[in-house]
Coordinates of C-alpha atoms and ligand atoms in Angstrom, one line a residue:
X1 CA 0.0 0.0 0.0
X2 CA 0.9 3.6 -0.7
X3 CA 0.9 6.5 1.3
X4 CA 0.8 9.9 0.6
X5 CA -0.2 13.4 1.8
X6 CA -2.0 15.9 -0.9
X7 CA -0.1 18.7 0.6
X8 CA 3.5 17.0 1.0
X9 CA 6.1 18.4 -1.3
X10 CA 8.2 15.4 -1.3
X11 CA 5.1 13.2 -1.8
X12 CA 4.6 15.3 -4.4
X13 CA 8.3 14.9 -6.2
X14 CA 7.4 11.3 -6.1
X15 CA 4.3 11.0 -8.0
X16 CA 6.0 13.3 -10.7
X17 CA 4.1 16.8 -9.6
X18 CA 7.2 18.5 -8.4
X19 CA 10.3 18.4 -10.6
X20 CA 13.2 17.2 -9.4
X21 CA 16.7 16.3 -10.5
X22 CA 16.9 12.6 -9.4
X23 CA 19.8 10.4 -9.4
X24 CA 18.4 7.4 -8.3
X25 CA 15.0 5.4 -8.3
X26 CA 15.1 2.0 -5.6
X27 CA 11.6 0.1 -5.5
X28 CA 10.6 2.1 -2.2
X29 CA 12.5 4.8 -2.2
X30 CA 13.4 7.8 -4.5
X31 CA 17.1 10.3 -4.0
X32 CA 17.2 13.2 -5.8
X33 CA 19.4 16.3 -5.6
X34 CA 18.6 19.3 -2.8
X35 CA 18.0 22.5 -5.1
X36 CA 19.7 24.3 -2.0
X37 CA 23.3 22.3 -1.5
X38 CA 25.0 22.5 1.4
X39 CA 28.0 20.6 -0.2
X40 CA 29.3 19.2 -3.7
X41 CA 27.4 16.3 -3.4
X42 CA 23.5 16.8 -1.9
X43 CA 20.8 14.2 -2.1
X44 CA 18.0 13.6 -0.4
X45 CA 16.7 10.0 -0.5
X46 CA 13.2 9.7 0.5
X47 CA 10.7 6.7 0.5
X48 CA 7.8 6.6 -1.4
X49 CA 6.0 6.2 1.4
X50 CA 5.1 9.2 3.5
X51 CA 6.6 9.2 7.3
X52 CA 6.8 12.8 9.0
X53 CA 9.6 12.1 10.4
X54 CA 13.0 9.6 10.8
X55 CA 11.1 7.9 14.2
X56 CA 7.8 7.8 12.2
X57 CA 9.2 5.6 9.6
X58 CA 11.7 3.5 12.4
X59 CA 8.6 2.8 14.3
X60 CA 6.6 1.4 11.4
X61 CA 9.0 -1.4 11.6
X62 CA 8.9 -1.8 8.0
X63 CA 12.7 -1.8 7.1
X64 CA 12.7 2.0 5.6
X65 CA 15.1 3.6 7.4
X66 CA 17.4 0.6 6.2
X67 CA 16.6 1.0 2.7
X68 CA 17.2 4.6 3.1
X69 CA 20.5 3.5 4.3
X70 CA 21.3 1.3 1.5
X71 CA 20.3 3.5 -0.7
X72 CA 22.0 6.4 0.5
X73 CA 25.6 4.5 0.4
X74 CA 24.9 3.5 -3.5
X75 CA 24.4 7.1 -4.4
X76 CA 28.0 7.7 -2.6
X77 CA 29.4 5.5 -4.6
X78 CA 27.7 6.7 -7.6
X79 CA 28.8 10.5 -6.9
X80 CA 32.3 9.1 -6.0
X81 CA 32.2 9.8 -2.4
X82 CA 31.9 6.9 -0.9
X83 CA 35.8 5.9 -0.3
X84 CA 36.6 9.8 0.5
X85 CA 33.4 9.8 3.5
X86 CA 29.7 11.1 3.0
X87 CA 27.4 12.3 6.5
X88 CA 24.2 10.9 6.7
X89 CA 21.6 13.2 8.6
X90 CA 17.9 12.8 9.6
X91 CA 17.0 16.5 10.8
X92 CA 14.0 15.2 13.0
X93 CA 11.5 17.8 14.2
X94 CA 12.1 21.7 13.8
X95 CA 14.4 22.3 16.5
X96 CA 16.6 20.5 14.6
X97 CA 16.1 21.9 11.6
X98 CA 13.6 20.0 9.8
X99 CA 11.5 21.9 7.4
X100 CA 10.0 19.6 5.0
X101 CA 8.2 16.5 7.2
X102 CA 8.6 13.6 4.7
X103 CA 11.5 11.6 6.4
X104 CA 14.3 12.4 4.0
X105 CA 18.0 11.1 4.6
X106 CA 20.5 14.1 3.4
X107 CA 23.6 12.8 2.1
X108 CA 25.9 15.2 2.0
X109 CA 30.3 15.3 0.6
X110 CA 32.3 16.3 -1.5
X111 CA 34.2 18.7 0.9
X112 CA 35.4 18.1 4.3
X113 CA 32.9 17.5 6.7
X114 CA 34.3 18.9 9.7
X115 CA 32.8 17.3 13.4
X116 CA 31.6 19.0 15.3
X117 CA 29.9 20.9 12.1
X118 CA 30.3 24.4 12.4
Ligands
5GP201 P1 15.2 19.6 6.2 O1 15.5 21.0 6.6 O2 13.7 19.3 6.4 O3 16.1 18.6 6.9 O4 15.6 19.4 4.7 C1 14.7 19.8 3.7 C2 15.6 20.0 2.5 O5 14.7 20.0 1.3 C3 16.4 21.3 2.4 O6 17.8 21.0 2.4 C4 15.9 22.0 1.2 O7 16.9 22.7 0.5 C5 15.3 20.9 0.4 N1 14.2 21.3 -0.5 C6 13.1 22.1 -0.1 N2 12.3 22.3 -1.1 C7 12.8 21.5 -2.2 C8 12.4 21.3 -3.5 O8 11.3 21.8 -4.0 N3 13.2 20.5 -4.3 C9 14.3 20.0 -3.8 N4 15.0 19.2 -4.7 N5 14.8 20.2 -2.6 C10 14.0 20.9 -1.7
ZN202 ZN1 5.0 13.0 2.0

């Protein structure tokens, strides 16, 4: 079964209503280049599915969050960042930054990705 929400922009990137640069289509899940990078390499990877939020999606016990994961780590390897190190983030509820609620994993390198950031 698939989920969605009329007024989600990132449901709406999926069903093709929102155009999007995308670098990669997985059966579930969908990654596609942030129009605002923070970094050479940007891509969000999104399911299909619609999950507010990175807990949202853990708790539905599905396996999303790992195909997220997976998926993230082939579009590394695709944008060549893979070997050199690539961050992972799930900004989860607006003190932390999230903005768009459609759990999205940023995957972000290219550039050095100091720790603490900032
Ligand atoms: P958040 O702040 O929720 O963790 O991340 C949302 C991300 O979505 C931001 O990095 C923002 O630049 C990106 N974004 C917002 N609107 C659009 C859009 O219409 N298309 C694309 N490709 N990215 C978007
Ligand atoms: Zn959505």
């Amino acid at each position: 079964m698939t989920t969605s929400e009329p007024d989600c922009l990132f449901c709406k990137i999926v069903a093709g209503e929102v155009p999007a640069e995308i670098v990669r289509e997985g059966g579930s899940t969908v990654a596609f280049r942030d129009i605002n990078p923070q970094a050479p390499t940007h891509v969000l990877v999104i399911p299909r599915d619609h999950y507010p939020d990175a807990g949202a999606a853990g708790r539905a016990g599905v396996g999303i969050m790992d195909e997220i994961a997976r998926e993230a780590h082939e579009v590394a390897e695709a944008e060549g960042i893979a070997a050199s190190g690539y961050r992972l983030v799930f900004n989860t509820g607006p003190g932390a930054g999230q903005t768009v609620f459609h759990v999205h994993g940023h995957v972000l390198g290219g550039r050095g990705l100091e720790w603490p950031p900032g």
